[in-house]
Coordinates of C-alpha atoms in Angstrom, one line a residue:
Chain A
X1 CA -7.0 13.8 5.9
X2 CA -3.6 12.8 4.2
X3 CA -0.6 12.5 5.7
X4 CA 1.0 12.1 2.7
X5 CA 0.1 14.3 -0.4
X6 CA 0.2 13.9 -3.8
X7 CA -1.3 16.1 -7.0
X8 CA -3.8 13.9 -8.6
X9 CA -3.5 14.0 -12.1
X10 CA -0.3 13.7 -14.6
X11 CA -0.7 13.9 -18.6
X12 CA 1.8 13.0 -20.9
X13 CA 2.9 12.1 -24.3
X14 CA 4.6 8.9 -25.0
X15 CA 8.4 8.9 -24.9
X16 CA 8.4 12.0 -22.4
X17 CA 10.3 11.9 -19.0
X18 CA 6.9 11.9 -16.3
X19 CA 7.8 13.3 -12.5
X20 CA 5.4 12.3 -9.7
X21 CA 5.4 14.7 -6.6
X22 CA 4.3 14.1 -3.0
X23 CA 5.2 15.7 0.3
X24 CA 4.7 13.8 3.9
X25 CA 5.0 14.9 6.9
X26 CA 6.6 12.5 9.5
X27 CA 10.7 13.5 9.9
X28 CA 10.8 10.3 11.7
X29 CA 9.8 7.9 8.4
X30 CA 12.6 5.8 7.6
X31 CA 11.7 4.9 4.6
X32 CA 9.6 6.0 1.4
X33 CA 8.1 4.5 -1.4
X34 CA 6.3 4.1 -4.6
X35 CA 4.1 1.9 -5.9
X36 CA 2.1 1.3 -9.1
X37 CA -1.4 0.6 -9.0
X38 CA -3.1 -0.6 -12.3
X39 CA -7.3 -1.2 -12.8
X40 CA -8.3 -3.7 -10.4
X41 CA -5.0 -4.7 -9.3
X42 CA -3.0 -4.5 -6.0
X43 CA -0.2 -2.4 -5.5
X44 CA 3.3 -3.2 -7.1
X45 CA 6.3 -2.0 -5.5
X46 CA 8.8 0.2 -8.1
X47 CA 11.4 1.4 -5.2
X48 CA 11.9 2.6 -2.1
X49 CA 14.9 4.8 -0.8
X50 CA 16.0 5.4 2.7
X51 CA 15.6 8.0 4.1
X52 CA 19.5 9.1 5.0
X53 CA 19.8 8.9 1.1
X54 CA 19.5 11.8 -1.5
X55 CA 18.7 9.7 -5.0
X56 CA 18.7 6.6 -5.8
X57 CA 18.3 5.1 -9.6
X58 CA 17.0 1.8 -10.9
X59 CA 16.3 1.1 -14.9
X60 CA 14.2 4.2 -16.2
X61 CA 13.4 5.2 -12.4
X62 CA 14.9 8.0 -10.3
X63 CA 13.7 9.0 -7.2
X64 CA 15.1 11.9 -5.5
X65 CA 14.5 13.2 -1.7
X66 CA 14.4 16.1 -0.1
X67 CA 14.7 15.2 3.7
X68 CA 14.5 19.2 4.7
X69 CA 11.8 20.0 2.2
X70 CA 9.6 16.4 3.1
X71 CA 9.5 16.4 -0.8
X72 CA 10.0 13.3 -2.9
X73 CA 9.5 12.7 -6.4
X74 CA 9.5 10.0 -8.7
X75 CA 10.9 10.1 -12.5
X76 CA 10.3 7.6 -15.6
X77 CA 12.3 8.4 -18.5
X78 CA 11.1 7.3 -21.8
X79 CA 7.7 6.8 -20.3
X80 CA 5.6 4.5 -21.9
X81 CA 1.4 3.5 -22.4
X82 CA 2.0 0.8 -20.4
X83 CA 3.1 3.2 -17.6
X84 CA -0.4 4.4 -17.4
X85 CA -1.6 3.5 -13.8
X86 CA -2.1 5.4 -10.6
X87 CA 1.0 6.0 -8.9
X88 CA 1.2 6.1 -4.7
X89 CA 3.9 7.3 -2.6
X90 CA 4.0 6.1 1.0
X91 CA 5.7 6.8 4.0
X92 CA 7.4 3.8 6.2
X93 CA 6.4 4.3 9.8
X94 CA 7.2 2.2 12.9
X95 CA 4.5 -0.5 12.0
X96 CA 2.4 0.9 9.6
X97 CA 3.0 3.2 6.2
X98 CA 0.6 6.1 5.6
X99 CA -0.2 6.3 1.7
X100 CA -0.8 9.5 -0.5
X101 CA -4.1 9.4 -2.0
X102 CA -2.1 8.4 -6.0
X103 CA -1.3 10.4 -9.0
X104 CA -3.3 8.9 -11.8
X105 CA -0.6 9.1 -14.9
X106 CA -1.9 9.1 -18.1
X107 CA 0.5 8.6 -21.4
X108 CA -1.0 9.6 -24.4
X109 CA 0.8 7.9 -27.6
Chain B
X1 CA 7.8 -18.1 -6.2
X2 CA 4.6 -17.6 -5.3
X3 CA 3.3 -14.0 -4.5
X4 CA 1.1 -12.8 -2.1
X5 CA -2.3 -14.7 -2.4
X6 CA -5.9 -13.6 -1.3
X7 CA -9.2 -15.1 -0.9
X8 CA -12.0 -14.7 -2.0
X9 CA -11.1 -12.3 -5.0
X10 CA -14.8 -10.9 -4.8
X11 CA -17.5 -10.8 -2.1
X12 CA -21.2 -9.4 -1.9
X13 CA -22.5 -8.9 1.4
X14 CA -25.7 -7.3 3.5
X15 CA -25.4 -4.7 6.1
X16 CA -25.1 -6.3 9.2
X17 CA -23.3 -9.5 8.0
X18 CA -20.0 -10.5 8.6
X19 CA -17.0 -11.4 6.9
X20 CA -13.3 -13.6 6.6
X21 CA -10.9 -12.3 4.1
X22 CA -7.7 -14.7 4.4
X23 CA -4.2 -13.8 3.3
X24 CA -1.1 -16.1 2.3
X25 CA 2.7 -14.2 2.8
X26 CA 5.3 -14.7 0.4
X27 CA 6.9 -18.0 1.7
X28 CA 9.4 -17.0 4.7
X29 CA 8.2 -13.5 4.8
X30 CA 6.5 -13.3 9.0
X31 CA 4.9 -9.6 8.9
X32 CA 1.8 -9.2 7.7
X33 CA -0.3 -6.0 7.2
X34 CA -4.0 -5.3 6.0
X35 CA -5.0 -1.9 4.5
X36 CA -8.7 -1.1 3.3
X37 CA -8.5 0.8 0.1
X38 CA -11.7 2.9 -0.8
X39 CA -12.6 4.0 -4.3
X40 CA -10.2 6.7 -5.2
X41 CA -8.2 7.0 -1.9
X42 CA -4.6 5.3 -1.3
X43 CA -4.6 2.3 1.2
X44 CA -5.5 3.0 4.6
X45 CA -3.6 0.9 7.8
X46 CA -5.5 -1.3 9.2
X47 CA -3.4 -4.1 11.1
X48 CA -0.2 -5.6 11.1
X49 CA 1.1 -8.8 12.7
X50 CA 4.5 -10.8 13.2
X51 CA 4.8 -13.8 15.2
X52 CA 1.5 -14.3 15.4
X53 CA 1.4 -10.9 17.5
X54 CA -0.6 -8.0 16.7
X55 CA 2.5 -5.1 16.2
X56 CA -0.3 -2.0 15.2
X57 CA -3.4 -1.1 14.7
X58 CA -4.7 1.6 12.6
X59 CA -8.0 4.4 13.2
X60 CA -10.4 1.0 12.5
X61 CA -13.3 0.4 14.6
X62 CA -13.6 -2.7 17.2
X63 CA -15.6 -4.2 14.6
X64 CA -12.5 -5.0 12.9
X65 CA -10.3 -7.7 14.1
X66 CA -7.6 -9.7 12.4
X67 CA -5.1 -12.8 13.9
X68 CA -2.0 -14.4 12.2
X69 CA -1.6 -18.3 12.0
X70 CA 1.5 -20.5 12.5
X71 CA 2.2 -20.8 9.4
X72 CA 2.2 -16.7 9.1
X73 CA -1.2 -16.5 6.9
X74 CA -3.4 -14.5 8.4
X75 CA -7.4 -13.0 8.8
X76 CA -9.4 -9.9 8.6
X77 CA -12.2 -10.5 10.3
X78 CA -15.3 -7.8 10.1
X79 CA -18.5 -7.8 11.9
X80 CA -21.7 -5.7 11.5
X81 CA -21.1 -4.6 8.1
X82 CA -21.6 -1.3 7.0
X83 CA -22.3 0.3 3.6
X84 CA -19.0 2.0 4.2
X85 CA -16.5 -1.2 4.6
X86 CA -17.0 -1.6 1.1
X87 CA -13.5 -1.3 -0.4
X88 CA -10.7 -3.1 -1.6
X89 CA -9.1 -5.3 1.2
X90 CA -5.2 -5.5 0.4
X91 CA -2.4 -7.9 2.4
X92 CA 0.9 -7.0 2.6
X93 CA 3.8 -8.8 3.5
X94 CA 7.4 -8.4 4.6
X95 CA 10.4 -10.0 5.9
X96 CA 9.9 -8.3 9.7
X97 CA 7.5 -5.4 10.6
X98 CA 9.6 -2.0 9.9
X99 CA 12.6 -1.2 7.6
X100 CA 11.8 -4.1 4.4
X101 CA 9.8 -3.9 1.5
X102 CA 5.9 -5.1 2.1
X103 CA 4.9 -6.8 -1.1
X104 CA 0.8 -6.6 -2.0
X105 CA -1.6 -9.3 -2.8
X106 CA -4.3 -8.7 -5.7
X107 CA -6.8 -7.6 -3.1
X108 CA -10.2 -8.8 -2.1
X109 CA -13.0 -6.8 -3.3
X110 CA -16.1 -6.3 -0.8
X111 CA -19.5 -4.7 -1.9
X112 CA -21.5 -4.2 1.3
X113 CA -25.3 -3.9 -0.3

């Protein structure tokens, strides 16, 4: 199973804030991520934060972590159709990341 | 600046059969990692190398085997194919194996018939 965990759908209307949620489970992960997968594409990365950090912004992006919790979430304000794509968070581990199985965001106009 | 690159983008093979994918790193990145992405499920670790030196492997069978080149590019080999290695092959690379960002290639796509 998972590591990582993620809810698997999101619905929203154009020009709406969308929040992404996922939980993981290694305390030792230094790092976490997101990336942005669209139909038969590879993975883009949209930000990281470390993991001795609390928030961190960039543009219409905001991801906040909750170290005791093992909860991070990402937010896009003002989202757009062309955010529509399937959304993975990931945990940095020594030599490898463990992904969540994505969040497929949809943005209805 | 050239991204990550892949080859080929798409392969068919039989069961039994086996296969090369090859990956280019961003120029001066060393680390390189491959994941096998199955049809709605996030990537899954395969291998990662830097120098040239294999630095993990993920819950993949013997059947998988990879190597890194001197000039950092790297292959995913796979023998005796199975219906289940069909998947989306993705490359990663980064500056050094932990702490940096690991940028994706496009992917290779393998159907297994």
């Amino acid at each position: 199973g998972e590591d990582v965990e993620q809810s698997l759908f999101l619905s929203v209307r154009e020009g709406d804030s969308s929040v992404i949620n996922c939980t993981y489970t290694d305390s030792s992960s230094t790092y976490l991520y997101w990336y942005k997968q669209e139909p038969g594409a590879g993975l883009q990365l949209l930000t990281y934060i470390f993991s001795n950090m609390d928030m961190k912004q960039d543009q219409r992006l905001t991801v906040l972590l909750n170290k005791k919790d093992k909860h991070l979430s990402l937010r896009i304000a003002d989202t757009q159709t062309g955010d529509s794509a399937i959304y993975f968070c990931a945990e940095g581990r020594s030599n490898d990341m463990r992904f969540g199985a994505g969040t497929r965001l949809t943005v209805k106009p | 600046d050239a991204g990550v690159t892949q080859s080929p983008t798409h392969l068919i093979k039989t069961r039994g059969q086996h296969v090369t994918l090859r990956c280019s790193p961003i120029s001066g990145h060393k680390s390189v990692s491959w994941y096998q992405q199955v049809l709605g499920q996030g990537p899954q670790f395969i291998f990662q190398y830097y120098e040239k030196e294999e630095r993990g492997r993920g819950n993949f069978p013997d059947r998988f085997s990879a190597r890194q080149f001197p000039n950092y590019s790297s292959e995913l080999n796979v023998n005796a194919l199975l219906l289940g290695d069909s998947a989306l092959y993705l490359c990663a690379s980064s500056l050094a194996p932990t702490g940096y960002e690991q940028y994706f290639g496009p992917g290779t796509r393998l159907t297994v018939t």
